[in-house]
Amino acid sequence: MHKLVFYLSYPIIWLFSKLPFRVLYIISDGLYYLLFYIIGYRKAVVLNNLKLSFPEKPEKELKLIRKRFFKHFTDVFIESIKSFSITKEELQKRYHYKNPEVVNEVAKNGKSIILLGSHYANWEWITSTPLVLDIEVFAAYTRLENKYFEKAVKRNRTKFGMTGFKTPEFIKYMMSNIKNKRQGLYILLSDQSPQVEKTYYWKEFLGVKVPIHTGAEMLSKKFDCAVINYSCRKVKRGYYEIDFEAITTTPNEFENYQIMDKYLSITEKLIREEPAYYLWSHKRFKHKDKAPK
């Protein structure tokens, strides 16, 4: 059945991805109308998240941000499908890395790097990092139930040189690389909620006390990896700019959780600049009532 579903649907997805951007964005507008006005997909979740994060803003303004979020959300969905057929030249024109030398200078010294980022603007096109970085790039992916789709998605996300591996294998794979002196850059999006029972650290983020993923910091200290943040900003529809910012090249000089504090500060500043481009549709603050006093 999985094979049948794949062979019936994948050619449609591929052909859809071949449409020009101007046509895809017309489809995105229609999808926005359907999700927002007809289905009402997670509208309450988004508004609640915005109210918690920006209690000083009137509800009328928050609802405008919500509308802009959904318009952007459908664009990112369409852009991820476009990834199946987008060329290297087209992607480099639309996803511009302003200062890759920040990463490349660290890489010259032989250190492995943990690249921290968030679900902001377009995080899907970060698969293009190998095109501008002088270091091998690794990223984890979530296993799909349909093995045929999993293979297709993995092939798509690694076509520009990135190496992908299943999320449960991340630490094992990283340990093997370090042991064999294989330098690499490891991409971690660390702005989602960890499981509460596995939480070591709680911190205010966007004004709400939430559990924090600390795996990136622990791995950076264990393997003496540099930590660099990437921030993606939307310039205009379909065009993005990425800034790299070094957090530290000496992680063991930091007290526990200071690295994550710095990352959260950078991420929060980015979100407050333009709230509409953050992924508000997930329940980011679902554990706030469990926060330690």
PDB file of N, CA and C in Angstrom, residues 179-232:
ATOM      1  N   LYS A 179      35.216  10.486  17.036  1.00  0.00           N
ATOM      2  CA  LYS A 179      36.202   9.444  17.323  1.00  0.00           C
ATOM      3  C   LYS A 179      37.133   9.231  16.138  1.00  0.00           C
ATOM      4  N   ASN A 180      36.581   9.316  14.933  1.00  0.00           N
ATOM      5  CA  ASN A 180      37.374   9.101  13.713  1.00  0.00           C
ATOM      6  C   ASN A 180      37.954  10.398  13.143  1.00  0.00           C
ATOM      7  N   LYS A 181      37.890  11.460  13.981  1.00  0.00           N
ATOM      8  CA  LYS A 181      38.456  12.771  13.599  1.00  0.00           C
ATOM      9  C   LYS A 181      37.874  13.286  12.276  1.00  0.00           C
ATOM     10  N   ARG A 182      36.595  13.070  12.107  1.00  0.00           N
ATOM     11  CA  ARG A 182      35.881  13.568  10.931  1.00  0.00           C
ATOM     12  C   ARG A 182      35.176  14.865  11.315  1.00  0.00           C
ATOM     13  N   GLN A 183      35.690  15.967  10.851  1.00  0.00           N
ATOM     14  CA  GLN A 183      35.136  17.269  11.200  1.00  0.00           C
ATOM     15  C   GLN A 183      33.774  17.456  10.543  1.00  0.00           C
ATOM     16  N   GLY A 184      32.860  18.107  11.255  1.00  0.00           N
ATOM     17  CA  GLY A 184      31.549  18.333  10.666  1.00  0.00           C
ATOM     18  C   GLY A 184      30.795  19.463  11.345  1.00  0.00           C
ATOM     19  N   LEU A 185      29.763  19.917  10.661  1.00  0.00           N
ATOM     20  CA  LEU A 185      28.835  20.899  11.206  1.00  0.00           C
ATOM     21  C   LEU A 185      27.493  20.213  11.370  1.00  0.00           C
ATOM     22  N   TYR A 186      26.888  20.339  12.559  1.00  0.00           N
ATOM     23  CA  TYR A 186      25.648  19.635  12.890  1.00  0.00           C
ATOM     24  C   TYR A 186      24.536  20.658  13.129  1.00  0.00           C
ATOM     25  N   ILE A 187      23.482  20.570  12.317  1.00  0.00           N
ATOM     26  CA  ILE A 187      22.376  21.531  12.409  1.00  0.00           C
ATOM     27  C   ILE A 187      21.351  21.064  13.437  1.00  0.00           C
ATOM     28  N   LEU A 188      21.040  21.946  14.378  1.00  0.00           N
ATOM     29  CA  LEU A 188      20.039  21.639  15.407  1.00  0.00           C
ATOM     30  C   LEU A 188      19.070  22.813  15.541  1.00  0.00           C
ATOM     31  N   LEU A 189      17.788  22.566  15.292  1.00  0.00           N
ATOM     32  CA  LEU A 189      16.762  23.564  15.570  1.00  0.00           C
ATOM     33  C   LEU A 189      16.294  23.332  16.996  1.00  0.00           C
ATOM     34  N   SER A 190      16.586  24.274  17.881  1.00  0.00           N
ATOM     35  CA  SER A 190      16.439  24.013  19.324  1.00  0.00           C
ATOM     36  C   SER A 190      15.360  24.841  19.993  1.00  0.00           C
ATOM     37  N   ASP A 191      14.346  25.275  19.226  1.00  0.00           N
ATOM     38  CA  ASP A 191      13.320  26.144  19.808  1.00  0.00           C
ATOM     39  C   ASP A 191      12.018  25.411  20.122  1.00  0.00           C
ATOM     40  N   GLN A 192      11.997  24.090  19.996  1.00  0.00           N
ATOM     41  CA  GLN A 192      10.772  23.335  20.290  1.00  0.00           C
ATOM     42  C   GLN A 192      10.804  22.799  21.727  1.00  0.00           C
ATOM     43  N   SER A 193       9.657  22.394  22.227  1.00  0.00           N
ATOM     44  CA  SER A 193       9.566  21.912  23.609  1.00  0.00           C
ATOM     45  C   SER A 193      10.063  20.474  23.734  1.00  0.00           C
ATOM     46  N   PRO A 194      10.991  20.233  24.675  1.00  0.00           N
ATOM     47  CA  PRO A 194      11.399  18.853  24.941  1.00  0.00           C
ATOM     48  C   PRO A 194      10.352  18.153  25.797  1.00  0.00           C
ATOM     49  N   GLN A 195      10.508  16.862  25.999  1.00  0.00           N
ATOM     50  CA  GLN A 195       9.617  16.148  26.905  1.00  0.00           C
ATOM     51  C   GLN A 195       9.898  16.630  28.335  1.00  0.00           C
ATOM     52  N   VAL A 196       8.821  16.930  29.068  1.00  0.00           N
ATOM     53  CA  VAL A 196       8.971  17.511  30.400  1.00  0.00           C
ATOM     54  C   VAL A 196       9.790  16.616  31.319  1.00  0.00           C
ATOM     55  N   GLU A 197       9.565  15.291  31.222  1.00  0.00           N
ATOM     56  CA  GLU A 197      10.275  14.373  32.114  1.00  0.00           C
ATOM     57  C   GLU A 197      11.773  14.310  31.808  1.00  0.00           C
ATOM     58  N   LYS A 198      12.169  14.839  30.648  1.00  0.00           N
ATOM     59  CA  LYS A 198      13.590  14.851  30.283  1.00  0.00           C
ATOM     60  C   LYS A 198      14.178  16.261  30.329  1.00  0.00           C
ATOM     61  N   THR A 199      13.461  17.167  30.979  1.00  0.00           N
ATOM     62  CA  THR A 199      13.889  18.560  31.026  1.00  0.00           C
ATOM     63  C   THR A 199      14.832  18.808  32.200  1.00  0.00           C
ATOM     64  N   TYR A 200      15.960  19.459  31.888  1.00  0.00           N
ATOM     65  CA  TYR A 200      16.921  19.837  32.925  1.00  0.00           C
ATOM     66  C   TYR A 200      16.838  21.321  33.262  1.00  0.00           C
ATOM     67  N   TYR A 201      16.258  22.096  32.348  1.00  0.00           N
ATOM     68  CA  TYR A 201      16.361  23.545  32.475  1.00  0.00           C
ATOM     69  C   TYR A 201      15.083  24.223  31.999  1.00  0.00           C
ATOM     70  N   TRP A 202      14.615  25.186  32.800  1.00  0.00           N
ATOM     71  CA  TRP A 202      13.468  26.008  32.433  1.00  0.00           C
ATOM     72  C   TRP A 202      13.937  27.459  32.344  1.00  0.00           C
ATOM     73  N   LYS A 203      13.364  28.191  31.413  1.00  0.00           N
ATOM     74  CA  LYS A 203      13.803  29.568  31.187  1.00  0.00           C
ATOM     75  C   LYS A 203      12.665  30.365  30.580  1.00  0.00           C
ATOM     76  N   GLU A 204      12.627  31.658  30.876  1.00  0.00           N
ATOM     77  CA  GLU A 204      11.628  32.516  30.235  1.00  0.00           C
ATOM     78  C   GLU A 204      12.008  32.740  28.781  1.00  0.00           C
ATOM     79  N   PHE A 205      11.054  32.457  27.903  1.00  0.00           N
ATOM     80  CA  PHE A 205      11.231  32.674  26.470  1.00  0.00           C
ATOM     81  C   PHE A 205       9.976  33.363  25.964  1.00  0.00           C
ATOM     82  N   LEU A 206      10.129  34.548  25.410  1.00  0.00           N
ATOM     83  CA  LEU A 206       8.988  35.360  24.991  1.00  0.00           C
ATOM     84  C   LEU A 206       8.041  35.621  26.160  1.00  0.00           C
ATOM     85  N   GLY A 207       8.645  35.769  27.336  1.00  0.00           N
ATOM     86  CA  GLY A 207       7.868  36.132  28.519  1.00  0.00           C
ATOM     87  C   GLY A 207       7.199  34.983  29.234  1.00  0.00           C
ATOM     88  N   VAL A 208       7.396  33.760  28.754  1.00  0.00           N
ATOM     89  CA  VAL A 208       6.757  32.591  29.357  1.00  0.00           C
ATOM     90  C   VAL A 208       7.839  31.595  29.774  1.00  0.00           C
ATOM     91  N   LYS A 209       7.722  31.050  30.981  1.00  0.00           N
ATOM     92  CA  LYS A 209       8.702  30.075  31.446  1.00  0.00           C
ATOM     93  C   LYS A 209       8.409  28.726  30.788  1.00  0.00           C
ATOM     94  N   VAL A 210       9.407  28.211  30.054  1.00  0.00           N
ATOM     95  CA  VAL A 210       9.210  26.986  29.272  1.00  0.00           C
ATOM     96  C   VAL A 210      10.396  26.045  29.463  1.00  0.00           C
ATOM     97  N   PRO A 211      10.195  24.747  29.195  1.00  0.00           N
ATOM     98  CA  PRO A 211      11.324  23.805  29.217  1.00  0.00           C
ATOM     99  C   PRO A 211      12.214  24.051  28.005  1.00  0.00           C
ATOM    100  N   ILE A 212      13.515  23.911  28.184  1.00  0.00           N
ATOM    101  CA  ILE A 212      14.481  24.243  27.136  1.00  0.00           C
ATOM    102  C   ILE A 212      15.267  23.002  26.723  1.00  0.00           C
ATOM    103  N   HIS A 213      15.419  22.825  25.407  1.00  0.00           N
ATOM    104  CA  HIS A 213      16.311  21.787  24.889  1.00  0.00           C
ATOM    105  C   HIS A 213      17.752  22.166  25.247  1.00  0.00           C
ATOM    106  N   THR A 214      18.445  21.302  25.961  1.00  0.00           N
ATOM    107  CA  THR A 214      19.830  21.598  26.340  1.00  0.00           C
ATOM    108  C   THR A 214      20.828  20.655  25.660  1.00  0.00           C
ATOM    109  N   GLY A 215      20.323  19.798  24.778  1.00  0.00           N
ATOM    110  CA  GLY A 215      21.188  18.821  24.124  1.00  0.00           C
ATOM    111  C   GLY A 215      22.329  19.447  23.352  1.00  0.00           C
ATOM    112  N   ALA A 216      22.064  20.561  22.667  1.00  0.00           N
ATOM    113  CA  ALA A 216      23.113  21.216  21.874  1.00  0.00           C
ATOM    114  C   ALA A 216      24.267  21.664  22.759  1.00  0.00           C
ATOM    115  N   GLU A 217      23.927  22.254  23.898  1.00  0.00           N
ATOM    116  CA  GLU A 217      24.982  22.710  24.816  1.00  0.00           C
ATOM    117  C   GLU A 217      25.759  21.530  25.384  1.00  0.00           C
ATOM    118  N   MET A 218      25.053  20.483  25.781  1.00  0.00           N
ATOM    119  CA  MET A 218      25.732  19.318  26.361  1.00  0.00           C
ATOM    120  C   MET A 218      26.664  18.662  25.337  1.00  0.00           C
ATOM    121  N   LEU A 219      26.211  18.568  24.089  1.00  0.00           N
ATOM    122  CA  LEU A 219      27.047  17.966  23.044  1.00  0.00           C
ATOM    123  C   LEU A 219      28.257  18.843  22.736  1.00  0.00           C
ATOM    124  N   SER A 220      28.053  20.164  22.724  1.00  0.00           N
ATOM    125  CA  SER A 220      29.171  21.071  22.421  1.00  0.00           C
ATOM    126  C   SER A 220      30.260  20.957  23.479  1.00  0.00           C
ATOM    127  N   LYS A 221      29.857  20.770  24.733  1.00  0.00           N
ATOM    128  CA  LYS A 221      30.846  20.638  25.819  1.00  0.00           C
ATOM    129  C   LYS A 221      31.501  19.259  25.799  1.00  0.00           C
ATOM    130  N   LYS A 222      30.707  18.252  25.535  1.00  0.00           N
ATOM    131  CA  LYS A 222      31.240  16.882  25.532  1.00  0.00           C
ATOM    132  C   LYS A 222      32.294  16.693  24.446  1.00  0.00           C
ATOM    133  N   PHE A 223      32.039  17.284  23.256  1.00  0.00           N
ATOM    134  CA  PHE A 223      32.928  17.076  22.114  1.00  0.00           C
ATOM    135  C   PHE A 223      33.751  18.323  21.762  1.00  0.00           C
ATOM    136  N   ASP A 224      33.679  19.349  22.623  1.00  0.00           N
ATOM    137  CA  ASP A 224      34.408  20.600  22.419  1.00  0.00           C
ATOM    138  C   ASP A 224      34.120  21.192  21.033  1.00  0.00           C
ATOM    139  N   CYS A 225      32.851  21.328  20.715  1.00  0.00           N
ATOM    140  CA  CYS A 225      32.433  21.897  19.426  1.00  0.00           C
ATOM    141  C   CYS A 225      32.166  23.395  19.569  1.00  0.00           C
ATOM    142  N   ALA A 226      32.515  24.144  18.536  1.00  0.00           N
ATOM    143  CA  ALA A 226      32.100  25.544  18.487  1.00  0.00           C
ATOM    144  C   ALA A 226      30.580  25.596  18.322  1.00  0.00           C
ATOM    145  N   VAL A 227      29.970  26.682  18.785  1.00  0.00           N
ATOM    146  CA  VAL A 227      28.516  26.852  18.649  1.00  0.00           C
ATOM    147  C   VAL A 227      28.264  28.155  17.885  1.00  0.00           C
ATOM    148  N   ILE A 228      27.526  28.040  16.796  1.00  0.00           N
ATOM    149  CA  ILE A 228      27.202  29.193  15.952  1.00  0.00           C
ATOM    150  C   ILE A 228      25.700  29.234  15.734  1.00  0.00           C
ATOM    151  N   ASN A 229      25.137  30.421  15.739  1.00  0.00           N
ATOM    152  CA  ASN A 229      23.706  30.591  15.491  1.00  0.00           C
ATOM    153  C   ASN A 229      23.487  31.075  14.059  1.00  0.00           C
ATOM    154  N   TYR A 230      22.409  30.587  13.440  1.00  0.00           N
ATOM    155  CA  TYR A 230      22.014  31.178  12.159  1.00  0.00           C
ATOM    156  C   TYR A 230      20.622  31.785  12.302  1.00  0.00           C
ATOM    157  N   SER A 231      20.470  33.001  11.771  1.00  0.00           N
ATOM    158  CA  SER A 231      19.185  33.699  11.781  1.00  0.00           C
ATOM    159  C   SER A 231      18.753  33.943  10.346  1.00  0.00           C
ATOM    160  N   CYS A 232      17.549  33.505  10.034  1.00  0.00           N
ATOM    161  CA  CYS A 232      17.009  33.669   8.683  1.00  0.00           C
ATOM    162  C   CYS A 232      15.954  34.780   8.703  1.00  0.00           C
TER     163      CYS A 232
END
